[in-house]
PDB file of C-alpha atoms and ligand atoms in Angstrom:
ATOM      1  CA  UNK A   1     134.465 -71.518  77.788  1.00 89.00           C
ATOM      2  CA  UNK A   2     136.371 -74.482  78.998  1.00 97.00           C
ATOM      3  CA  UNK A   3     139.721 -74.616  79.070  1.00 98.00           C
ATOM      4  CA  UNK A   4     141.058 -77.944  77.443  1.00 98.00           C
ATOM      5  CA  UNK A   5     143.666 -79.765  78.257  1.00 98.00           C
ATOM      6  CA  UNK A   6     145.785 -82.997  76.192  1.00 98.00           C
ATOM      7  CA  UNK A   7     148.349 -84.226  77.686  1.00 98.00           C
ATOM      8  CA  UNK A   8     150.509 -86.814  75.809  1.00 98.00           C
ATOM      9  CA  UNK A   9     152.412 -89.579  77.684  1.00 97.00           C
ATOM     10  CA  UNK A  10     153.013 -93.297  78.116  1.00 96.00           C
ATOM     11  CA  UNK A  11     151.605 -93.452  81.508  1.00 95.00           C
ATOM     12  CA  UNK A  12     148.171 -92.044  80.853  1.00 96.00           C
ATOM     13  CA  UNK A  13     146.573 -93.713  83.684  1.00 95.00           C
ATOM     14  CA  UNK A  14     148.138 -91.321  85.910  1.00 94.00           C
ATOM     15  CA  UNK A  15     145.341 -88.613  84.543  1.00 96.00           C
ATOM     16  CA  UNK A  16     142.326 -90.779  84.672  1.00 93.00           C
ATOM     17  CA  UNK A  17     140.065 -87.749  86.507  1.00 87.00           C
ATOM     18  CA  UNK A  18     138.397 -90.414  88.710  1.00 82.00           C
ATOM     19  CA  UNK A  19     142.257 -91.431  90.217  1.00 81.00           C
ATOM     20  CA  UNK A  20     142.312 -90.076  93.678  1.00 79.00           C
ATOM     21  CA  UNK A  21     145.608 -88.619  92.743  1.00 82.00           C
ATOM     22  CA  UNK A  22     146.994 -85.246  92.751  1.00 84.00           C
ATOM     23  CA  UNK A  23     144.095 -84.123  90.018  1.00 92.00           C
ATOM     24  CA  UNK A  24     141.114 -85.838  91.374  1.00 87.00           C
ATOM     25  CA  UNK A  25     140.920 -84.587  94.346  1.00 87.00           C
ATOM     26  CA  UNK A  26     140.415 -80.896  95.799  1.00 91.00           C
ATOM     27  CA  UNK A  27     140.103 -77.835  93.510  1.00 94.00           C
ATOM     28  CA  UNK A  28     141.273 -79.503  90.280  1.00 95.00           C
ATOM     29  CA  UNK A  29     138.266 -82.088  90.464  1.00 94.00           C
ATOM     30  CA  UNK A  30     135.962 -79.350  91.822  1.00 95.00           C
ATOM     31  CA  UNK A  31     136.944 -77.418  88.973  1.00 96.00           C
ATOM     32  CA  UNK A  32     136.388 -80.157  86.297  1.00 96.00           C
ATOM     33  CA  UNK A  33     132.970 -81.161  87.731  1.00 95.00           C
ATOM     34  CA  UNK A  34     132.056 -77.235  87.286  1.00 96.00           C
ATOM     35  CA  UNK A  35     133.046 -77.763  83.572  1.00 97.00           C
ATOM     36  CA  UNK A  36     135.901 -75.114  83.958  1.00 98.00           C
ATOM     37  CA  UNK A  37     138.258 -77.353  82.713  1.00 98.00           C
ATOM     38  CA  UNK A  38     138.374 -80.982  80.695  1.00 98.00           C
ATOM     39  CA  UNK A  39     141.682 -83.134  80.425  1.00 97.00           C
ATOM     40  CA  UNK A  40     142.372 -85.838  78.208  1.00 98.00           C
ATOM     41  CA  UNK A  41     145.497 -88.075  78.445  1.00 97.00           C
ATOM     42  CA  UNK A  42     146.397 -89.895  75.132  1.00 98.00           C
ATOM     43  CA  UNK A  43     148.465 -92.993  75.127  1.00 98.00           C
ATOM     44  CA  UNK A  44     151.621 -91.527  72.460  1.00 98.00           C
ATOM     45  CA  UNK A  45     152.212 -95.385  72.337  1.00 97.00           C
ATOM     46  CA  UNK A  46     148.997 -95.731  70.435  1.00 98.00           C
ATOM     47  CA  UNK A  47     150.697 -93.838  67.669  1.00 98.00           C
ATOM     48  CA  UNK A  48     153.551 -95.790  67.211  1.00 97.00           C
ATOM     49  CA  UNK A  49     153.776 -96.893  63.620  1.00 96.00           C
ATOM     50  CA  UNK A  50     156.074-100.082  64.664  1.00 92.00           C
ATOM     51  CA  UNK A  51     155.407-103.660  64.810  1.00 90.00           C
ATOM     52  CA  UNK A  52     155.993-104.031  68.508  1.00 95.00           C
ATOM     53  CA  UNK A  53     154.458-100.362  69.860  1.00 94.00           C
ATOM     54  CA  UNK A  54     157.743 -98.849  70.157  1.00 96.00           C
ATOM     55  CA  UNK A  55     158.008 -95.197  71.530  1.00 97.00           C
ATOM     56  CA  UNK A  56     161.281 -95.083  72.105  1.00 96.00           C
ATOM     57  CA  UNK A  57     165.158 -95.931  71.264  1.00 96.00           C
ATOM     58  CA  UNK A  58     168.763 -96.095  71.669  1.00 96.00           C
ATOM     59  CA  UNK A  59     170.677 -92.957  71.118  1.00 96.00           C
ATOM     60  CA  UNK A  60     172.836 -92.461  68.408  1.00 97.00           C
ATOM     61  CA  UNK A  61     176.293 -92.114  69.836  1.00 97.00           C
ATOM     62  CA  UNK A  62     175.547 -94.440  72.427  1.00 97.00           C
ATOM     63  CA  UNK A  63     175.629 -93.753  76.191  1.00 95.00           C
ATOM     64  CA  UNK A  64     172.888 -94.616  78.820  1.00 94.00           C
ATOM     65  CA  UNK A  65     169.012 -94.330  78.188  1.00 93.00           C
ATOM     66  CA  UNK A  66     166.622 -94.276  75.818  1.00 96.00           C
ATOM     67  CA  UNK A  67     165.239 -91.435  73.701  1.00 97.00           C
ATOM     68  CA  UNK A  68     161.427 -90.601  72.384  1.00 97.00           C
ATOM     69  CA  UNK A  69     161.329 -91.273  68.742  1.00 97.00           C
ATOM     70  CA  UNK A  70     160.012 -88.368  66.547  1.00 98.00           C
ATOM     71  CA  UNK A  71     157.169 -90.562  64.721  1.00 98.00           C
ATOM     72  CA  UNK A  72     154.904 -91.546  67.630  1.00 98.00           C
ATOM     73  CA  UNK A  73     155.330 -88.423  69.304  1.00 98.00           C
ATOM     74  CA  UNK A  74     154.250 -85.827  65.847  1.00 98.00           C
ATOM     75  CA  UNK A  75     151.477 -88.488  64.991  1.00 98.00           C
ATOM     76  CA  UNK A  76     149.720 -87.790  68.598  1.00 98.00           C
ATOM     77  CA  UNK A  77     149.925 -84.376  68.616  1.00 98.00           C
ATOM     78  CA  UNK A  78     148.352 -83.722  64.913  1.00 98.00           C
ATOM     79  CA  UNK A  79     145.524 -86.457  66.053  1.00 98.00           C
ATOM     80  CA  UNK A  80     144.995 -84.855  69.247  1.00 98.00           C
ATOM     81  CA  UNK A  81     145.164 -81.131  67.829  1.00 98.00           C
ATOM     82  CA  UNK A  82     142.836 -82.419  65.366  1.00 98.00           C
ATOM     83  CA  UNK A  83     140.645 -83.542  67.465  1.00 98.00           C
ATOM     84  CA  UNK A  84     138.997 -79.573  68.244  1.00 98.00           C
ATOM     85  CA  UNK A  85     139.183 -76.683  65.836  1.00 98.00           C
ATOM     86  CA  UNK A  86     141.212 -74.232  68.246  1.00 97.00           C
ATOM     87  CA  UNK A  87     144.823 -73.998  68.384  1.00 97.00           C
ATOM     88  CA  UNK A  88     145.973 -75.208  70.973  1.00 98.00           C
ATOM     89  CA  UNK A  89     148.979 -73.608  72.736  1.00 98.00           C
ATOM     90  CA  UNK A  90     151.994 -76.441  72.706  1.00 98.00           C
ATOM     91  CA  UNK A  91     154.092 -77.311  76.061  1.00 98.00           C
ATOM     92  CA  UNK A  92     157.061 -79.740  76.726  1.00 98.00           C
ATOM     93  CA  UNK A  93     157.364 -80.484  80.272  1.00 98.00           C
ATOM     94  CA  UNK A  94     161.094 -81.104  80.051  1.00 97.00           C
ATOM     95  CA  UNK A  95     164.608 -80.077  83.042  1.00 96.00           C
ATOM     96  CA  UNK A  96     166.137 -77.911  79.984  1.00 96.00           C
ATOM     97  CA  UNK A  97     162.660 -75.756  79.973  1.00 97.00           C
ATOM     98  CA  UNK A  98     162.336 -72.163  80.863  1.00 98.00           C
ATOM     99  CA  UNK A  99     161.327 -72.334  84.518  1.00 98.00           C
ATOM    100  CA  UNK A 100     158.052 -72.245  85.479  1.00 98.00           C
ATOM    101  CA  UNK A 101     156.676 -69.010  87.432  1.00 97.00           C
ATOM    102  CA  UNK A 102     153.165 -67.563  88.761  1.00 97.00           C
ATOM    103  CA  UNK A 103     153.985 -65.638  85.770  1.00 97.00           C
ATOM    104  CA  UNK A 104     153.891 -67.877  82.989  1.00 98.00           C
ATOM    105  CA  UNK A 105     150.850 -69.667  84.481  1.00 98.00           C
ATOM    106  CA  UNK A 106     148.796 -66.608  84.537  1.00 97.00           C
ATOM    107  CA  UNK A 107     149.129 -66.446  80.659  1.00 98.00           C
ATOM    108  CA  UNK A 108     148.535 -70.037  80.284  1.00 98.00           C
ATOM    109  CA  UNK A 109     145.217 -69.825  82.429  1.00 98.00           C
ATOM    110  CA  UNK A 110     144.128 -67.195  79.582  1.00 98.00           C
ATOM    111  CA  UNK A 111     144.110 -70.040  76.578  1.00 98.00           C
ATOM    112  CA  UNK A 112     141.552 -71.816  75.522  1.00 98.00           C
ATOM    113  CA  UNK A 113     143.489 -74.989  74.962  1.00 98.00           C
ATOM    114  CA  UNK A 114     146.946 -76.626  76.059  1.00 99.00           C
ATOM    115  CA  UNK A 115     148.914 -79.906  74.710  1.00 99.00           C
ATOM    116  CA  UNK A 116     151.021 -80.713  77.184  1.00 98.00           C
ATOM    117  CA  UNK A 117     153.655 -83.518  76.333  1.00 98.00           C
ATOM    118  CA  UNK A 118     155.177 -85.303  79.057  1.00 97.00           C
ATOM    119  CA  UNK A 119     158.393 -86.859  77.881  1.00 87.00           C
ATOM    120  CA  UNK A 120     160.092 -89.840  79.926  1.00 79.00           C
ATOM    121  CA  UNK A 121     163.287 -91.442  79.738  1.00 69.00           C
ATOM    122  CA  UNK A 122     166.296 -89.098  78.453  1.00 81.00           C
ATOM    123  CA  UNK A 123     163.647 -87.228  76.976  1.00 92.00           C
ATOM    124  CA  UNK A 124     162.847 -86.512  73.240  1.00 97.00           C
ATOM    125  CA  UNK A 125     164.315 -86.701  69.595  1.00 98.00           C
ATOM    126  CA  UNK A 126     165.790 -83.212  69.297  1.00 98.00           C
ATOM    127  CA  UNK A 127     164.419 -82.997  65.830  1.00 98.00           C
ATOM    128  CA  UNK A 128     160.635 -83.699  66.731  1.00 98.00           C
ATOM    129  CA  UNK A 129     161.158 -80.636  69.319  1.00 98.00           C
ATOM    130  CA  UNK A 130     162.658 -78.148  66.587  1.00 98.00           C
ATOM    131  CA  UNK A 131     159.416 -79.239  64.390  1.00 98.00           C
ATOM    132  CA  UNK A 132     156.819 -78.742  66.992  1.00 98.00           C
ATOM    133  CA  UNK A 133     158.417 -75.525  68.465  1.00 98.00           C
ATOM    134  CA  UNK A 134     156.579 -76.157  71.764  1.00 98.00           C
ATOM    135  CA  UNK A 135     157.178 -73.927  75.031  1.00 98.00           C
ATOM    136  CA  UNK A 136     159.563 -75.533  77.335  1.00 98.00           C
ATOM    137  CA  UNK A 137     159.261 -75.540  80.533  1.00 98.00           C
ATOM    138  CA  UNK A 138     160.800 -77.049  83.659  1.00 98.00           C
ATOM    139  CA  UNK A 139     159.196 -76.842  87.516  1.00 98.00           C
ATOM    140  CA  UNK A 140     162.984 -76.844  88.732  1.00 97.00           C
ATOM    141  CA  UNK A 141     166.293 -77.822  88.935  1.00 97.00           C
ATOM    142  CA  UNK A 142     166.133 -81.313  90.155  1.00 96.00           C
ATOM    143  CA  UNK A 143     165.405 -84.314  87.757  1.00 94.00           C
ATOM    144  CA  UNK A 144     162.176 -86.142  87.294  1.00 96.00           C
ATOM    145  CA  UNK A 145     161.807 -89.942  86.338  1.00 93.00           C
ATOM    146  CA  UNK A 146     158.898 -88.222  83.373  1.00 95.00           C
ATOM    147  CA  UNK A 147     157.131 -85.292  82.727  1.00 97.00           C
ATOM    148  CA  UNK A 148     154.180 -86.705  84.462  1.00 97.00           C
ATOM    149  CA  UNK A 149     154.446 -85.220  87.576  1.00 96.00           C
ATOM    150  CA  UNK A 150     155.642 -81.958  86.063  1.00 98.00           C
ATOM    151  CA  UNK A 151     152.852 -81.865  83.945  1.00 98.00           C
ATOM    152  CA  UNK A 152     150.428 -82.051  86.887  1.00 97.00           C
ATOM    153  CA  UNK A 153     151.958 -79.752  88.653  1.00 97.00           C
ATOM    154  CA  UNK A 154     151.091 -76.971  85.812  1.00 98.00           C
ATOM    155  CA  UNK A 155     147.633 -77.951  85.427  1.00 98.00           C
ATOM    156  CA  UNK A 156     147.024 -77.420  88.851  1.00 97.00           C
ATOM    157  CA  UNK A 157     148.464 -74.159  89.302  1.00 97.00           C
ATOM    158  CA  UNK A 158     146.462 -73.026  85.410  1.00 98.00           C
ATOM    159  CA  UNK A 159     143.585 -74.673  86.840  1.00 97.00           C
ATOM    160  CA  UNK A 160     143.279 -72.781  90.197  1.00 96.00           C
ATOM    161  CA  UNK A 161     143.481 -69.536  88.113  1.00 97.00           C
ATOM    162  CA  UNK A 162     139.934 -70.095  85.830  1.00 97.00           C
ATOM    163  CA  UNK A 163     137.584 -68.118  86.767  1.00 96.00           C
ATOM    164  CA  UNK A 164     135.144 -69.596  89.574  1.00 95.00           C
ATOM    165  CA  UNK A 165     137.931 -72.309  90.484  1.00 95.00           C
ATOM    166  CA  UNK A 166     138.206 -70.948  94.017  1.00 94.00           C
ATOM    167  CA  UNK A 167     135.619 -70.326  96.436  1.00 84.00           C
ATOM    168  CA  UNK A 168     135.651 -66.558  97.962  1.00 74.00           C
ATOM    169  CA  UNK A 169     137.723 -68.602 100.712  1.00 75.00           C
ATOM    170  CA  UNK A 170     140.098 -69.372  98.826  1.00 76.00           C
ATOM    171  CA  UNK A 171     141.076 -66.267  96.699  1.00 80.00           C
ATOM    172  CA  UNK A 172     144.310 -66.433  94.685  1.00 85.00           C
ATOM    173  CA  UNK A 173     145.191 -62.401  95.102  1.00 81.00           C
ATOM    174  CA  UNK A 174     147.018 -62.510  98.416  1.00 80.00           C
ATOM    175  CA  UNK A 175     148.579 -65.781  97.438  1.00 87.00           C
ATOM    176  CA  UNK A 176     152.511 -66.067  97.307  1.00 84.00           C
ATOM    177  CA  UNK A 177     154.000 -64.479  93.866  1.00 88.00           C
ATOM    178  CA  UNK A 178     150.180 -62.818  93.374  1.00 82.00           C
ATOM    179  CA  UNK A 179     150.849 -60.347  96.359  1.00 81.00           C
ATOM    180  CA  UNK A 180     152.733 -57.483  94.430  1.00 86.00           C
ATOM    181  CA  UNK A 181     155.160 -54.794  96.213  1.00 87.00           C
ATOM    182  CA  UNK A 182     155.790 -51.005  96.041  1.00 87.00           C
ATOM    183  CA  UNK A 183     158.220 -51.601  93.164  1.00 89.00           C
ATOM    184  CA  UNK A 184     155.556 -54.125  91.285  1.00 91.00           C
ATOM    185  CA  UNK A 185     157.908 -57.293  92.378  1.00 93.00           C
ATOM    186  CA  UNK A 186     156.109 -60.749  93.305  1.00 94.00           C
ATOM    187  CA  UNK A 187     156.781 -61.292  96.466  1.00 96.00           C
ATOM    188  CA  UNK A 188     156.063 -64.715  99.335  1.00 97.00           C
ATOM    189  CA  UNK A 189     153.083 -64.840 101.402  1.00 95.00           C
ATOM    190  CA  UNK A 190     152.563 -63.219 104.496  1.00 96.00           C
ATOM    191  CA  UNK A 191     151.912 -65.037 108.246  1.00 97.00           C
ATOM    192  CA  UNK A 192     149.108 -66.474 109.200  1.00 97.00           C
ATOM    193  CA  UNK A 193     147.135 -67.584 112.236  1.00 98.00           C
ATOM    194  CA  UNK A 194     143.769 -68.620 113.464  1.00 98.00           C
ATOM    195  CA  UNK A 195     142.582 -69.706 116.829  1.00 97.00           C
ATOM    196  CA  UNK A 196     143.564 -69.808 119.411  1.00 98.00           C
ATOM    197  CA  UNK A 197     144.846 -66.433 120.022  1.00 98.00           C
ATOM    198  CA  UNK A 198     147.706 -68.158 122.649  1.00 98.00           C
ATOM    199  CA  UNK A 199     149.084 -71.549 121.724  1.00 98.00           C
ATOM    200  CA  UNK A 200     151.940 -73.495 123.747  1.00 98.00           C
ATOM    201  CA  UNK A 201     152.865 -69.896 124.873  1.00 98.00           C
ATOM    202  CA  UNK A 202     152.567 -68.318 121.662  1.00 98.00           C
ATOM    203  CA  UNK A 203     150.234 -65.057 120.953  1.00 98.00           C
ATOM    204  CA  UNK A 204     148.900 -63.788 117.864  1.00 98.00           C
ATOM    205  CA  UNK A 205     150.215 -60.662 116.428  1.00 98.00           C
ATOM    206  CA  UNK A 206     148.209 -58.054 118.401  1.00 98.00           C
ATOM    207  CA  UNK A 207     147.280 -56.316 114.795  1.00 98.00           C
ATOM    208  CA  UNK A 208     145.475 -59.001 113.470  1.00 98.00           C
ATOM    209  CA  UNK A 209     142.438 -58.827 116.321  1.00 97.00           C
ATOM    210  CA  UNK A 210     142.897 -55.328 116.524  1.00 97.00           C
ATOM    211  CA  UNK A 211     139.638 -55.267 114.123  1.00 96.00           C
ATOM    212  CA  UNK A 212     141.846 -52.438 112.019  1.00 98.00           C
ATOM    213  CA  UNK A 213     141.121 -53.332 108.339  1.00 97.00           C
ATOM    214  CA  UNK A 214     144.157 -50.844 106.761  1.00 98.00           C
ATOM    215  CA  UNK A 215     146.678 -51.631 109.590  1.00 98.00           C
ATOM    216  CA  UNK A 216     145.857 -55.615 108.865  1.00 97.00           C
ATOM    217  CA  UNK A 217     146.586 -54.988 105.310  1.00 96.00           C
ATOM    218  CA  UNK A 218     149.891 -52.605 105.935  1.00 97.00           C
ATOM    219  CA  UNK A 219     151.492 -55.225 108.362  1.00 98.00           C
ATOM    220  CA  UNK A 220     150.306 -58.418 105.667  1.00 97.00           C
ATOM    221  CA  UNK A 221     152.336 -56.272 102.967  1.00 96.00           C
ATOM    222  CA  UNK A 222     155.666 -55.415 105.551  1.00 97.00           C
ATOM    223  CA  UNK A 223     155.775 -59.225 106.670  1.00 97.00           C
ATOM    224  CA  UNK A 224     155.390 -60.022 103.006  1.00 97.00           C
ATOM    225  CA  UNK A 225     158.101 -58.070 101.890  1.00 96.00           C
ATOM    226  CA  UNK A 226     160.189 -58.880 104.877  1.00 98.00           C
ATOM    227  CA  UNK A 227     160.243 -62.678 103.879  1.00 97.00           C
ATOM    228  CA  UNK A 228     160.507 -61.993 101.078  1.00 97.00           C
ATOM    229  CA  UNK A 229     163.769 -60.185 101.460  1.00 97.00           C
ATOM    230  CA  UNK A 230     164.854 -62.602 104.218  1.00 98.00           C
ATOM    231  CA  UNK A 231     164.413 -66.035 101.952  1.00 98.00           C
ATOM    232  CA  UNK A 232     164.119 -65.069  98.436  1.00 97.00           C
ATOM    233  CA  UNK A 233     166.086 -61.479  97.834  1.00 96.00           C
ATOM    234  CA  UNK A 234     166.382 -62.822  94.242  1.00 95.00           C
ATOM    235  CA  UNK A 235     162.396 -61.675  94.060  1.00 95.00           C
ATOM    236  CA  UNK A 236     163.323 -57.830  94.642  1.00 94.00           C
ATOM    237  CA  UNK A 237     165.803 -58.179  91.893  1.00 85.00           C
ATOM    238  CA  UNK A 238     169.423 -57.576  91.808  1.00 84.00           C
ATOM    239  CA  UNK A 239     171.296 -55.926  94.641  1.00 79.00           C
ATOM    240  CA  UNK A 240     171.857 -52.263  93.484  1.00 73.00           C
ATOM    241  CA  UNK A 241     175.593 -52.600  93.849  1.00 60.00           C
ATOM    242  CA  UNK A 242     176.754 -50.354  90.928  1.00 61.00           C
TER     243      UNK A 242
HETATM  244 CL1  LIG B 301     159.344 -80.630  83.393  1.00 54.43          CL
HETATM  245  N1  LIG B 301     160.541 -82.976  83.645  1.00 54.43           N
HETATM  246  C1  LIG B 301     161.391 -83.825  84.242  1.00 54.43           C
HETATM  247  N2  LIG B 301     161.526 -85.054  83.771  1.00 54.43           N
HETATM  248  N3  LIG B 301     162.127 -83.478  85.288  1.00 54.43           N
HETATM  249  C2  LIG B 301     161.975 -82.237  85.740  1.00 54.43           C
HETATM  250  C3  LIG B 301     161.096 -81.312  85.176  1.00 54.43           C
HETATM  251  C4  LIG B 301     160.384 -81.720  84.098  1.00 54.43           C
HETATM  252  N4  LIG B 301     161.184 -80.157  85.843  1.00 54.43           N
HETATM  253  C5  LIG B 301     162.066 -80.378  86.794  1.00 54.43           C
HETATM  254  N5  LIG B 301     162.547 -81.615  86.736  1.00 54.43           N
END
C-alpha cells in the first residue's frame, strides 16, 4: 500500500516532487517513483473564506507577528481528509511539539496516511489546534521561519523506513538510533572507513580487514556505545547517581 502524504502550507511549491529540492532528489524521489509513497501539498490559502485570501492575522493582545486563522486552516484539512476514505494520522510541525526521534518515525512509517500542517509566522490559532488534536512535533530547539522545512525533514526520515525504500546498500538497521545496546538503548553510529587502508598517515582499524565477521560486529557495537557515551550520555539514560 502506499503511504500518503498531505501536507498543508502557504508555500506549496516547495513540495512540487519534480523540485530538485530536498524531496526530489535521492531516496525520497526513488521512493515515490517506486509508488511507496505519494505527497500532495495543498495551498491552505485556497481555503480562505475572505475577500482578499487571507490566512492569517493580528494577535489579539497585540505584540509582533501574525497568527494562522482557524477557518482556512479546518476547511483544508476536512477537504484534504476527504479527499481518501482512510484516516489519516494528523501532525503539526510546530517549536512547542514533542521532539522528534527515530522513535516516533518508526510508528509514523507504519500508517497508511499522514496530514502534515506546516504552520508559518507565530504559528496557529490556539483554538483550531485544541479542535484538530493533531500530534505535535518539533525537529529541535532552534526556530524555523515555517514548518516547511520541518515538515520535510519528517517525510524523509518516514520515507526511508517503507519497505523497499533502501537498496540492500543502504540498510537502515545499523543506522544511528536503529543500532540498539545491551540495555535496549538507541545508541550513534559506529566508524567507518573504506579505501585506502592508509590515508595521509592514517590506517584502518586492523579489525575491519581482519575478514572476522563476529569480531567486526563486536568492535561496530563497542565504538557504538563508546560514542555514544562520549557525545550523547543522555542516550544511556540517567546517571545512576542514587
Ligand atoms: Cl516543527 N517548526 C518551526 N517553525 N520551527 C522549528 C520546528 C518546527 N522545529 C524546530 N524548529
Amino acid at each position: 500500500m502506499t503511504l500518503r502524504v498531505d501536507v498543508l502550507t502557504t508555500f506549496p511549491e516547495m513540495f512540487a516532487p519534480e523540485a530538485p529540492g530536498a524531496l526530489g532528489l535521492s531516496i525520497p524521489a526513488r521512493a515515490r517513483r517506486a509508488g511507496l509513497v505519494e505527497w500532495h501539498a495543498t495551498n491552505i490559502r485556497d481555503y480562505a473564506a475572505n475577500k482578499h485570501d487571507k490566512t492569517d492575522d493580528r494577535p489579539f493582545g497585540g505584540g509582533p507577528g501574525m497568527v494562522m486563522m482557524c477557518q482556512p486552516v479546518w476547511d483544508a484539512v476536512q477537504a484534504v481528509e476527504a479527499q481518501d476514505p482512510r484516516p489519516a494520522t494528523r501532525i503539526l510541525m510546530t517549536p512547542q511539539g514533542r521532539p522528534l526521534s527515530q522513535e516516533i518515525v518508526e510508528g509514523l512509517a507504519r500508517m497508511p496516511r499522514l496530514l502534515i500542517i506546516a504552520g508559518h509566522y507565530e504559528g496557529l490559532d490556539e483554538r483550531v489546534i485544541e479542535k484538530l488534536t493533531p500530534m505535535e512535533l518539533s525537529i529541535g530547539d532552534y526556530v524555523l521561519s515555517g514548518g516547511e522545512l520541518a515538515a520535510m525533514v519528517l517525510m524523509d526520515a518516514v520515507i526511508r523506513l517503507l519497505p523497499g525504500a533502501l537498496g540492500d546498500e543502504e540498510s537502515s538497521t545499523q543506522d544511528s538510533f536503529s543500532m540498539i545496546g545491551p540495555n535496549g538503548e538507541r545508541l550513534l553510529d559506529c566508524p567507518h572507513y573504506t579505501r585506502p587502508r592508509e590515508w595521509m598517515g592514517l590506517a584502518v582499524p586492523e579489525v575491519l580487514i581482519s575478514g572476522d565477521h563476529g569480531k567486526v560486529a563486536q568492535w561496530r557495537l563497542a565504538e557504538s556505545l563508546r560514542r555514544t557515551q562520549e557525545r550523547r550520555p543522555d542516550l544511556l539514560g540517567p546517571p545512576d547517581g542514587r
